[in-house]
Amino acid sequence: IYNLSHMKNLHGIVNVGAAQRRSLFEIVQSEFNDSVEPCTRSDIAISYILPADSSLDTSKYHQLSESSLEQSKTQSTCRICRSKNLLKYLDLGSTPLANSYLKKEDLASPEFEEELALQVCLDCGLSQLTKVVNPVLMFKNYLYVSSTTQTIRDHWNELAGTAINVAKPSSGDLVLDIASNDGCLLSKFREMGMNVVGVDPAENLAAEANASGIRTLCAYWSVNIAQDIVSRFGSPKIITATNVFAHVDDVHEFVDAVDNCMARKGIFIIEFPYLIDFIKRNEFDTAYHEHLSYIAILPLSHLMTMHNLQVFDVQYFEKIHGGTARIFVCRVNDYPVTKNVETYLRNEEMFGVKSKLPYESFSERVLKNKEDLQLLVRRLHEEGKIIWAYGASAKGNTLMNFFEITSTLVSVVIDDNAKKWGYYTPGARMRITNIEELSETKVDYLLLLAWNFQEEIIRRCKAARYRGDYILPVPKATIVSDK
């Protein structure tokens, strides 16, 4: 509304509201009272005629407001400790948004691009992007679905069981998932007898989750949303935030909001791709505009201390997203601090999280890997080999664009997420299809862009009667045969 008020030559009525058109009944049923029953128009005893459609057309507002948004801003201070002691260590160039998939009719139009570069705070150890892209451009209609792979579904089941074992909630206690996606994690908690609520800004995913019975508020996480949840549903005993903390610009408000709503002796669980793996394994392709931060436990522990919270346990999962750390947070002294916390903090200090050397060495290895993979793919292409890719993921899009491998070399990419089929990848413009097409075409090599699911992908390809080889791009360009 503020932006609209500053527009010149704007006339007429502008209806303000959500882009998703829902009836009052649908809103009440999904967000307030799922047992509410509808009534027909004939049940309403009023003297005037009700229109067939009384929802507001808000398309004009969204068109105007989105065109006025600041597309990005420069991150010149550390988002945790506010230091200006930042070292830029890897520049991946100007790239399109990694999840901004294209329809066929979009291919003739230019894409939005922004600098994708990494810098580390030498005072607290937080790695972060140099640019922050407006989240509306990235998350309004989101095609990544967390429940696509069996690996992740199994991991969510384990997470739910572990959280319940630690927090020991009573049956029916509230569990909140921040950035709940399609509700897969919350469904595991619900199966274990918990009351659940999710928050996610993607309109398509929030609607999908609500339709499946997982109560989900379509919103960005904030103090206001936290207070709203408490007033409507109570205080959550367990709060989860998996693979979202790296997306957050204002991490202080994010943590404040958690503290505002978490129940007495509640726990807050955060999962994130672990910085140490990111550096050691050359996982540069997990850098994209959504991932504003690249997280170690040391700076995260510092952040929690600033808000009178504490990290009381750490767990690690080597095979999830190329190395995932899970931290357990509580209010100070609510839970005993395990020895794991001290071990991880000490190891990060020894690694040199707050020193230049590991990052500069990492940058050199990434540039060498770029050169090697380019040469390999071009050589195979010149030999007449057909190369496809597997995994139309954000990390794959970062790799393809930074390595300057386009659809002329790799024309098609397979993905297990049906929502992406028929789209084209940003930048490289690869056509996205399903695995069934693989059995209908002679393909010599599959470039494993979703290398973090290597074992599961190879099993799927063998079942689809694929007989070619695989190119593993990370940590270095390697041909893998499964014959």
Short mmCIF file of C-alpha atoms in Angstrom, two decimals:
data_model
loop_
_atom_site.label_atom_id
_atom_site.label_comp_id
_atom_site.label_asym_id
_atom_site.label_seq_id
_atom_site.Cartn_x
_atom_site.Cartn_y
_atom_site.Cartn_z
CA ILE A 1 0.00 0.00 0.00
CA TYR A 2 2.90 2.32 0.81
CA ASN A 3 4.44 1.63 -2.61
CA LEU A 4 1.11 2.21 -4.35
CA SER A 5 0.67 5.54 -2.58
CA HIS A 6 3.86 6.80 -4.21
CA MET A 7 2.87 5.85 -7.75
CA LYS A 8 2.02 8.70 -10.06
CA ASN A 9 -0.97 8.64 -12.39
CA LEU A 10 -2.59 5.71 -10.56
CA HIS A 11 -6.39 5.97 -10.76
CA GLY A 12 -9.39 3.84 -9.87
CA ILE A 13 -10.05 1.15 -7.31
CA VAL A 14 -7.24 -1.26 -6.41
CA ASN A 15 -8.42 -4.31 -4.47
CA VAL A 16 -5.77 -5.47 -1.99
CA GLY A 17 -5.50 -9.11 -0.87
CA ALA A 18 -3.97 -12.50 -1.52
CA ALA A 19 -3.47 -13.55 -5.12
CA GLN A 20 -5.05 -16.90 -4.33
CA ARG A 21 -8.86 -16.60 -4.56
CA ARG A 22 -10.51 -18.39 -1.65
CA SER A 23 -13.99 -18.17 -0.22
CA LEU A 24 -14.56 -17.14 3.38
CA PHE A 25 -15.61 -20.73 4.09
CA GLU A 26 -12.29 -22.06 2.71
CA ILE A 27 -10.28 -19.62 4.82
CA VAL A 28 -12.15 -20.45 8.02
CA GLN A 29 -11.98 -24.20 7.36
CA SER A 30 -8.23 -24.31 6.62
CA GLU A 31 -6.96 -21.77 9.15
CA PHE A 32 -9.45 -21.46 12.02
CA ASN A 33 -11.92 -24.32 12.39
CA ASP A 34 -11.73 -27.42 10.21
CA SER A 35 -15.13 -28.65 11.43
CA VAL A 36 -17.05 -25.62 10.15
CA GLU A 37 -19.90 -26.51 7.77
CA PRO A 38 -20.89 -24.55 4.67
CA CYS A 39 -24.27 -23.02 4.00
CA THR A 40 -25.93 -22.30 0.66
CA ARG A 41 -26.97 -18.88 -0.61
CA SER A 42 -30.61 -19.80 -0.05
CA ASP A 43 -29.84 -20.23 3.67
CA ILE A 44 -28.87 -16.56 3.98
CA ALA A 45 -31.96 -14.49 4.76
CA ILE A 46 -31.10 -11.03 3.44
CA SER A 47 -33.14 -8.68 1.28
CA TYR A 48 -30.73 -8.18 -1.63
CA ILE A 49 -29.39 -10.54 -4.27
CA LEU A 50 -25.92 -12.01 -3.68
CA PRO A 51 -23.57 -11.97 -6.67
CA ALA A 52 -22.37 -15.28 -8.09
CA ASP A 53 -18.77 -14.42 -7.22
CA SER A 54 -18.11 -12.04 -4.34
CA SER A 55 -14.31 -12.48 -4.20
CA LEU A 56 -12.15 -9.52 -5.13
CA ASP A 57 -10.03 -9.44 -8.26
CA THR A 58 -6.63 -8.45 -6.84
CA SER A 59 -4.59 -9.02 -10.01
CA LYS A 60 -4.18 -5.27 -10.59
CA TYR A 61 -2.73 -4.79 -7.11
CA HIS A 62 -0.22 -7.64 -7.50
CA GLN A 63 0.84 -6.47 -10.92
CA LEU A 64 1.43 -2.95 -9.65
CA SER A 65 3.05 -3.86 -6.34
CA GLU A 66 5.44 -6.43 -7.79
CA SER A 67 6.61 -4.03 -10.49
CA SER A 68 7.55 -1.55 -7.76
CA LEU A 69 9.59 -3.99 -5.69
CA GLU A 70 13.28 -3.43 -5.12
CA GLN A 71 14.72 -6.47 -6.90
CA SER A 72 17.85 -6.84 -4.78
CA LYS A 73 20.12 -5.15 -2.29
CA THR A 74 23.81 -5.34 -1.37
CA GLN A 75 24.83 -7.18 1.82
CA SER A 76 27.65 -5.01 3.17
CA THR A 77 27.56 -6.13 6.83
CA CYS A 78 27.29 -9.56 8.45
CA ARG A 79 23.65 -10.47 9.10
CA ILE A 80 24.52 -12.02 12.48
CA CYS A 81 27.18 -9.85 14.13
CA ARG A 82 26.86 -6.70 11.91
CA SER A 83 30.62 -6.68 11.22
CA LYS A 84 31.96 -5.13 8.01
CA ASN A 85 35.00 -7.44 8.09
CA LEU A 86 33.85 -9.45 5.06
CA LEU A 87 36.08 -11.40 2.65
CA LYS A 88 34.70 -12.11 -0.85
CA TYR A 89 36.03 -15.52 -1.85
CA LEU A 90 34.01 -16.96 -4.77
CA ASP A 91 32.29 -15.15 -7.64
CA LEU A 92 29.93 -17.35 -9.67
CA GLY A 93 29.00 -14.54 -12.04
CA SER A 94 25.62 -13.03 -12.82
CA THR A 95 23.06 -15.86 -12.97
CA PRO A 96 19.26 -16.27 -13.18
CA LEU A 97 17.32 -17.38 -10.11
CA ALA A 98 17.93 -21.09 -9.65
CA ASN A 99 14.26 -22.04 -9.22
CA SER A 100 12.81 -19.69 -11.85
CA TYR A 101 11.80 -22.38 -14.33
CA LEU A 102 10.61 -21.31 -17.76
CA LYS A 103 7.59 -22.21 -19.82
CA LYS A 104 8.13 -22.72 -23.56
CA GLU A 105 6.64 -19.32 -24.33
CA ASP A 106 9.16 -17.67 -21.96
CA LEU A 107 12.22 -18.85 -23.90
CA ALA A 108 12.24 -15.80 -26.18
CA SER A 109 12.35 -13.36 -23.24
CA PRO A 110 15.39 -12.32 -21.18
CA GLU A 111 15.65 -13.65 -17.61
CA PHE A 112 16.25 -11.67 -14.43
CA GLU A 113 19.86 -12.14 -13.33
CA GLU A 114 21.85 -11.04 -10.29
CA GLU A 115 25.39 -11.38 -9.01
CA LEU A 116 26.00 -14.69 -7.24
CA ALA A 117 29.07 -14.32 -5.05
CA LEU A 118 30.12 -15.53 -1.60
CA GLN A 119 31.74 -13.65 1.27
CA VAL A 120 32.67 -14.73 4.80
CA CYS A 121 32.55 -12.71 7.99
CA LEU A 122 36.01 -13.02 9.52
CA ASP A 123 34.64 -12.00 12.94
CA CYS A 124 31.90 -14.65 13.46
CA GLY A 125 32.42 -17.11 10.58
CA LEU A 126 29.12 -16.73 8.72
CA SER A 127 29.35 -17.13 4.95
CA GLN A 128 26.76 -15.12 3.04
CA LEU A 129 25.93 -13.85 -0.43
CA THR A 130 26.93 -10.37 -1.52
CA LYS A 131 23.40 -9.71 -2.87
CA VAL A 132 19.95 -10.31 -1.37
CA VAL A 133 17.22 -10.82 -3.98
CA ASN A 134 13.68 -9.85 -3.01
CA PRO A 135 12.02 -13.08 -1.74
CA VAL A 136 8.79 -12.36 -3.64
CA LEU A 137 10.71 -13.04 -6.84
CA MET A 138 11.77 -16.47 -5.56
CA PHE A 139 9.15 -17.98 -3.28
CA LYS A 140 5.69 -16.89 -4.41
CA ASN A 141 5.19 -19.91 -6.69
CA TYR A 142 7.69 -22.57 -5.69
CA LEU A 143 8.24 -25.84 -7.59
CA TYR A 144 10.63 -27.54 -5.15
CA VAL A 145 8.76 -30.22 -3.19
CA SER A 146 10.49 -31.73 -0.17
CA SER A 147 8.71 -35.10 -0.39
CA THR A 148 9.91 -36.01 -3.89
CA THR A 149 12.55 -38.58 -2.84
CA GLN A 150 12.23 -41.61 -0.56
CA THR A 151 15.51 -40.59 1.08
CA ILE A 152 13.97 -37.35 2.35
CA ARG A 153 10.68 -38.99 3.38
CA ASP A 154 12.65 -41.46 5.50
CA HIS A 155 14.71 -38.62 6.96
CA TRP A 156 11.57 -36.70 7.96
CA ASN A 157 10.23 -39.79 9.71
CA GLU A 158 13.46 -40.07 11.70
CA LEU A 159 13.42 -36.35 12.53
CA ALA A 160 9.87 -36.50 13.87
CA GLY A 161 10.67 -39.49 16.05
CA THR A 162 13.87 -37.89 17.39
CA ALA A 163 12.14 -34.59 18.18
CA ILE A 164 9.38 -36.33 20.11
CA ASN A 165 11.91 -38.41 22.01
CA VAL A 166 13.82 -35.26 23.05
CA ALA A 167 10.92 -32.91 23.86
CA LYS A 168 8.61 -35.62 25.25
CA PRO A 169 5.38 -33.80 24.31
CA SER A 170 1.95 -35.01 25.37
CA SER A 171 -0.38 -36.42 22.75
CA GLY A 172 -2.04 -33.54 20.91
CA ASP A 173 0.68 -30.98 21.69
CA LEU A 174 1.38 -28.51 18.90
CA VAL A 175 4.22 -28.91 16.40
CA LEU A 176 5.08 -25.98 14.13
CA ASP A 177 7.11 -26.31 10.93
CA ILE A 178 8.49 -23.07 9.47
CA ALA A 179 8.66 -23.17 5.66
CA SER A 180 6.61 -26.36 5.75
CA ASN A 181 6.55 -26.86 1.96
CA ASP A 182 3.99 -29.53 1.02
CA GLY A 183 3.54 -30.63 4.65
CA CYS A 184 5.47 -33.90 4.38
CA LEU A 185 7.39 -33.45 7.66
CA LEU A 186 4.27 -32.36 9.53
CA SER A 187 2.41 -35.42 8.26
CA LYS A 188 4.97 -37.57 10.09
CA PHE A 189 4.33 -35.69 13.34
CA ARG A 190 0.58 -36.02 12.84
CA GLU A 191 0.94 -39.78 12.41
CA MET A 192 2.65 -39.79 15.82
CA GLY A 193 -0.31 -38.11 17.52
CA MET A 194 0.72 -34.46 17.37
CA ASN A 195 -1.39 -31.44 16.47
CA VAL A 196 0.35 -29.64 13.61
CA VAL A 197 0.50 -26.28 11.85
CA GLY A 198 2.78 -25.06 9.07
CA VAL A 199 3.83 -21.68 7.70
CA ASP A 200 4.97 -21.30 4.09
CA PRO A 201 4.95 -18.30 1.71
CA ALA A 202 4.49 -20.35 -1.49
CA GLU A 203 0.82 -20.03 -2.41
CA ASN A 204 0.77 -23.21 -4.50
CA LEU A 205 2.38 -25.36 -1.79
CA ALA A 206 0.32 -23.92 1.08
CA ALA A 207 -2.85 -24.65 -0.87
CA GLU A 208 -1.65 -28.18 -1.62
CA ALA A 209 -0.81 -28.84 2.03
CA ASN A 210 -4.18 -27.52 3.23
CA ALA A 211 -5.95 -29.68 0.67
CA SER A 212 -4.19 -32.74 2.11
CA GLY A 213 -5.29 -31.85 5.65
CA ILE A 214 -2.07 -30.21 6.90
CA ARG A 215 -3.17 -26.84 8.29
CA THR A 216 -0.83 -24.29 6.69
CA LEU A 217 -0.70 -20.50 6.86
CA CYS A 218 0.48 -18.88 3.63
CA ALA A 219 2.89 -16.28 5.00
CA TYR A 220 6.52 -15.42 5.68
CA TRP A 221 7.64 -16.28 9.19
CA SER A 222 7.62 -13.22 11.48
CA VAL A 223 6.91 -12.12 15.04
CA ASN A 224 3.34 -11.21 14.03
CA ILE A 225 2.71 -14.68 12.57
CA ALA A 226 4.21 -16.28 15.69
CA GLN A 227 1.86 -14.32 17.94
CA ASP A 228 -1.06 -15.14 15.66
CA ILE A 229 -0.30 -18.88 15.96
CA VAL A 230 -0.22 -18.68 19.75
CA SER A 231 -3.56 -16.85 19.90
CA ARG A 232 -5.26 -19.32 17.57
CA PHE A 233 -3.59 -22.68 18.23
CA GLY A 234 -1.48 -22.35 21.38
CA SER A 235 2.29 -22.48 21.93
CA PRO A 236 4.20 -25.17 20.00
CA LYS A 237 6.22 -27.65 22.01
CA ILE A 238 8.36 -28.46 18.97
CA ILE A 239 9.37 -25.99 16.25
CA THR A 240 11.23 -27.17 13.16
CA ALA A 241 12.99 -25.21 10.43
CA THR A 242 14.60 -27.50 7.87
CA ASN A 243 16.54 -26.06 4.95
CA VAL A 244 15.05 -22.61 5.45
CA PHE A 245 17.38 -20.79 7.85
CA ALA A 246 19.86 -20.26 5.02
CA HIS A 247 17.09 -18.42 3.11
CA VAL A 248 16.50 -15.84 5.84
CA ASP A 249 17.81 -12.29 5.61
CA ASP A 250 16.70 -10.95 9.01
CA VAL A 251 17.82 -13.87 11.17
CA HIS A 252 17.32 -11.84 14.36
CA GLU A 253 13.58 -11.40 13.76
CA PHE A 254 13.35 -15.06 12.77
CA VAL A 255 14.79 -16.16 16.14
CA ASP A 256 12.75 -13.56 18.04
CA ALA A 257 9.59 -14.97 16.47
CA VAL A 258 10.53 -18.48 17.63
CA ASP A 259 11.16 -17.24 21.18
CA ASN A 260 7.79 -15.42 21.09
CA CYS A 261 5.77 -18.57 20.53
CA MET A 262 7.76 -21.57 21.79
CA ALA A 263 6.14 -23.36 24.73
CA ARG A 264 7.80 -23.76 28.11
CA LYS A 265 10.61 -26.31 27.77
CA GLY A 266 9.99 -26.34 24.05
CA ILE A 267 12.68 -27.16 21.50
CA PHE A 268 13.63 -25.52 18.22
CA ILE A 269 15.31 -27.76 15.61
CA ILE A 270 17.19 -26.32 12.65
CA GLU A 271 18.65 -28.33 9.77
CA PHE A 272 20.96 -26.85 7.17
CA PRO A 273 23.64 -27.91 4.66
CA TYR A 274 26.85 -27.86 6.69
CA LEU A 275 29.47 -25.26 5.75
CA ILE A 276 32.39 -27.60 6.43
CA ASP A 277 31.11 -30.02 3.79
CA PHE A 278 30.39 -27.12 1.45
CA ILE A 279 34.07 -26.15 1.58
CA LYS A 280 35.77 -29.56 1.89
CA ARG A 281 33.67 -31.27 -0.80
CA ASN A 282 33.68 -28.36 -3.27
CA GLU A 283 29.87 -28.12 -3.06
CA PHE A 284 29.78 -24.70 -4.69
CA ASP A 285 26.61 -25.66 -6.58
CA THR A 286 24.55 -25.42 -3.39
CA ALA A 287 25.12 -21.67 -3.70
CA TYR A 288 22.15 -19.88 -5.23
CA HIS A 289 20.20 -16.70 -4.58
CA GLU A 290 17.75 -18.36 -2.17
CA HIS A 291 20.63 -19.53 0.04
CA LEU A 292 21.65 -16.23 1.60
CA SER A 293 23.81 -17.90 4.29
CA TYR A 294 26.20 -20.89 4.39
CA ILE A 295 26.14 -22.00 7.95
CA ALA A 296 28.54 -23.35 10.52
CA ILE A 297 27.51 -24.06 14.10
CA LEU A 298 29.87 -21.46 15.59
CA PRO A 299 28.10 -18.36 14.17
CA LEU A 300 24.68 -19.95 14.74
CA SER A 301 25.51 -20.59 18.38
CA HIS A 302 26.59 -16.95 18.69
CA LEU A 303 23.25 -15.84 17.23
CA MET A 304 21.26 -17.95 19.70
CA THR A 305 23.27 -16.57 22.63
CA MET A 306 22.36 -13.04 21.51
CA HIS A 307 18.68 -14.02 22.02
CA ASN A 308 19.08 -15.84 25.37
CA LEU A 309 18.79 -19.21 23.68
CA GLN A 310 21.38 -21.96 23.52
CA VAL A 311 22.39 -24.83 21.25
CA PHE A 312 22.16 -27.95 23.42
CA ASP A 313 22.84 -30.73 20.90
CA VAL A 314 24.21 -31.31 17.39
CA GLN A 315 23.63 -34.20 14.99
CA TYR A 316 25.12 -34.77 11.56
CA PHE A 317 23.85 -36.60 8.45
CA GLU A 318 26.53 -37.18 5.84
CA LYS A 319 24.23 -38.41 3.05
CA ILE A 320 21.51 -35.75 3.29
CA HIS A 321 22.04 -32.85 0.84
CA GLY A 322 25.79 -33.47 0.70
CA GLY A 323 26.19 -33.18 4.48
CA THR A 324 23.51 -31.78 6.79
CA ALA A 325 23.85 -30.51 10.34
CA ARG A 326 20.95 -30.54 12.79
CA ILE A 327 21.04 -28.37 15.91
CA PHE A 328 18.70 -28.46 18.89
CA VAL A 329 17.97 -25.10 20.54
CA CYS A 330 16.23 -24.30 23.82
CA ARG A 331 15.96 -21.46 26.29
CA VAL A 332 19.03 -21.23 28.50
CA ASN A 333 19.31 -24.16 30.96
CA ASP A 334 16.08 -25.86 29.84
CA TYR A 335 18.04 -28.89 28.57
CA PRO A 336 21.55 -30.16 29.38
CA VAL A 337 24.18 -29.31 26.78
CA THR A 338 25.74 -32.42 25.21
CA LYS A 339 29.45 -32.96 24.54
CA ASN A 340 28.65 -32.90 20.80
CA VAL A 341 28.27 -29.14 20.91
CA GLU A 342 31.75 -28.53 22.31
CA THR A 343 33.25 -31.05 19.86
CA TYR A 344 31.75 -29.38 16.79
CA LEU A 345 32.66 -25.86 17.93
CA ARG A 346 36.24 -26.93 18.60
CA ASN A 347 36.51 -28.67 15.22
CA GLU A 348 35.25 -25.56 13.44
CA GLU A 349 37.82 -23.39 15.18
CA MET A 350 40.55 -25.84 14.09
CA PHE A 351 39.19 -25.84 10.52
CA GLY A 352 39.54 -22.06 10.40
CA VAL A 353 35.94 -20.98 9.97
CA LYS A 354 36.99 -17.39 10.69
CA SER A 355 40.22 -17.36 8.64
CA LYS A 356 40.93 -16.72 4.95
CA LEU A 357 42.87 -19.84 3.97
CA PRO A 358 40.08 -22.49 3.69
CA TYR A 359 37.93 -20.22 1.52
CA GLU A 360 40.67 -19.11 -0.86
CA SER A 361 41.76 -22.73 -1.34
CA PHE A 362 38.13 -23.72 -1.99
CA SER A 363 37.79 -21.08 -4.70
CA GLU A 364 40.88 -22.39 -6.51
CA ARG A 365 39.53 -25.98 -6.49
CA VAL A 366 36.13 -24.89 -7.82
CA LEU A 367 37.68 -23.03 -10.75
CA LYS A 368 39.82 -26.07 -11.59
CA ASN A 369 36.73 -28.33 -11.47
CA LYS A 370 34.91 -25.95 -13.83
CA GLU A 371 37.71 -26.26 -16.37
CA ASP A 372 37.82 -30.07 -16.08
CA LEU A 373 34.07 -30.62 -16.45
CA GLN A 374 33.81 -28.25 -19.40
CA LEU A 375 36.57 -30.15 -21.21
CA LEU A 376 34.99 -33.54 -20.44
CA VAL A 377 31.48 -32.61 -21.60
CA ARG A 378 32.73 -30.89 -24.76
CA ARG A 379 34.98 -33.83 -25.65
CA LEU A 380 32.14 -36.32 -25.28
CA HIS A 381 29.83 -34.07 -27.31
CA GLU A 382 32.40 -33.80 -30.12
CA GLU A 383 32.64 -37.61 -30.14
CA GLY A 384 28.91 -37.72 -30.91
CA LYS A 385 27.84 -38.92 -27.46
CA ILE A 386 24.35 -38.05 -26.23
CA ILE A 387 24.47 -36.43 -22.79
CA TRP A 388 21.43 -35.80 -20.65
CA ALA A 389 21.27 -34.66 -17.04
CA TYR A 390 19.43 -35.95 -13.98
CA GLY A 391 18.06 -33.53 -11.42
CA ALA A 392 16.53 -30.20 -12.48
CA SER A 393 17.50 -28.90 -9.07
CA ALA A 394 18.62 -25.48 -7.95
CA LYS A 395 22.13 -26.80 -7.37
CA GLY A 396 22.12 -28.22 -10.90
CA ASN A 397 21.10 -24.87 -12.34
CA THR A 398 23.93 -23.13 -10.47
CA LEU A 399 26.43 -25.65 -11.83
CA MET A 400 25.20 -25.46 -15.44
CA ASN A 401 25.21 -21.67 -15.49
CA PHE A 402 28.54 -21.14 -13.73
CA PHE A 403 30.22 -23.86 -15.82
CA GLU A 404 28.62 -22.37 -18.97
CA ILE A 405 27.15 -25.69 -20.12
CA THR A 406 24.02 -24.99 -22.15
CA SER A 407 21.32 -27.04 -23.84
CA THR A 408 23.46 -27.31 -26.98
CA LEU A 409 25.65 -29.76 -25.01
CA VAL A 410 23.06 -31.19 -22.58
CA SER A 411 19.59 -30.76 -24.06
CA VAL A 412 17.36 -32.65 -21.61
CA VAL A 413 17.24 -33.09 -17.84
CA ILE A 414 15.22 -35.75 -16.00
CA ASP A 415 13.50 -34.89 -12.75
CA ASP A 416 11.27 -36.88 -10.37
CA ASN A 417 9.11 -33.86 -9.53
CA ALA A 418 6.09 -33.91 -11.85
CA LYS A 419 5.51 -30.19 -11.21
CA LYS A 420 8.62 -29.42 -13.30
CA TRP A 421 7.86 -31.57 -16.34
CA GLY A 422 7.42 -29.53 -19.49
CA TYR A 423 9.35 -26.57 -18.08
CA TYR A 424 12.87 -25.46 -19.07
CA THR A 425 15.74 -24.77 -16.68
CA PRO A 426 16.79 -21.14 -16.09
CA GLY A 427 19.85 -20.04 -18.01
CA ALA A 428 20.88 -23.35 -19.59
CA ARG A 429 17.35 -23.84 -21.03
CA MET A 430 17.32 -27.66 -20.73
CA ARG A 431 13.93 -29.30 -21.29
CA ILE A 432 12.68 -31.08 -18.16
CA THR A 433 11.08 -34.49 -18.53
CA ASN A 434 10.37 -37.69 -16.57
CA ILE A 435 12.46 -40.84 -16.33
CA GLU A 436 10.17 -42.78 -18.69
CA GLU A 437 11.58 -40.83 -21.64
CA LEU A 438 15.04 -42.17 -20.79
CA SER A 439 14.04 -45.69 -21.88
CA GLU A 440 12.80 -44.35 -25.23
CA THR A 441 16.04 -42.57 -26.23
CA LYS A 442 19.63 -43.71 -26.61
CA VAL A 443 21.55 -41.72 -24.02
CA ASP A 444 25.26 -42.38 -23.44
CA TYR A 445 25.89 -40.31 -20.32
CA LEU A 446 23.81 -38.85 -17.51
CA LEU A 447 25.25 -35.78 -15.77
CA LEU A 448 24.19 -36.22 -12.14
CA LEU A 449 23.21 -32.68 -11.16
CA ALA A 450 21.38 -34.03 -8.09
CA TRP A 451 24.58 -35.81 -7.02
CA ASN A 452 23.41 -35.80 -3.39
CA PHE A 453 20.93 -38.54 -4.36
CA GLN A 454 23.44 -40.52 -6.45
CA GLU A 455 22.58 -43.99 -5.11
CA GLU A 456 18.82 -43.51 -5.40
CA ILE A 457 19.12 -42.05 -8.92
CA ILE A 458 21.27 -44.93 -10.17
CA ARG A 459 18.72 -47.42 -8.79
CA ARG A 460 15.93 -45.60 -10.62
CA CYS A 461 17.88 -45.50 -13.88
CA LYS A 462 18.70 -49.22 -13.77
CA ALA A 463 15.01 -49.94 -13.20
CA ALA A 464 14.26 -47.80 -16.27
CA ARG A 465 16.68 -49.98 -18.31
CA TYR A 466 19.30 -47.23 -18.73
CA ARG A 467 22.61 -48.76 -19.86
CA GLY A 468 24.85 -45.72 -20.15
CA ASP A 469 27.39 -44.22 -17.75
CA TYR A 470 27.18 -41.32 -15.30
CA ILE A 471 29.16 -38.09 -14.92
CA LEU A 472 29.63 -37.05 -11.30
CA PRO A 473 30.40 -33.29 -11.22
CA VAL A 474 31.21 -32.84 -7.50
CA PRO A 475 33.66 -32.85 -5.76
CA LYS A 476 35.50 -33.27 -9.10
CA ALA A 477 34.51 -34.29 -12.61
CA THR A 478 34.42 -38.10 -12.71
CA ILE A 479 32.86 -40.74 -14.98
CA VAL A 480 31.06 -43.45 -13.01
CA SER A 481 30.04 -46.79 -14.54
CA ASP A 482 27.48 -49.12 -12.99
CA LYS A 483 27.78 -51.97 -15.47
#
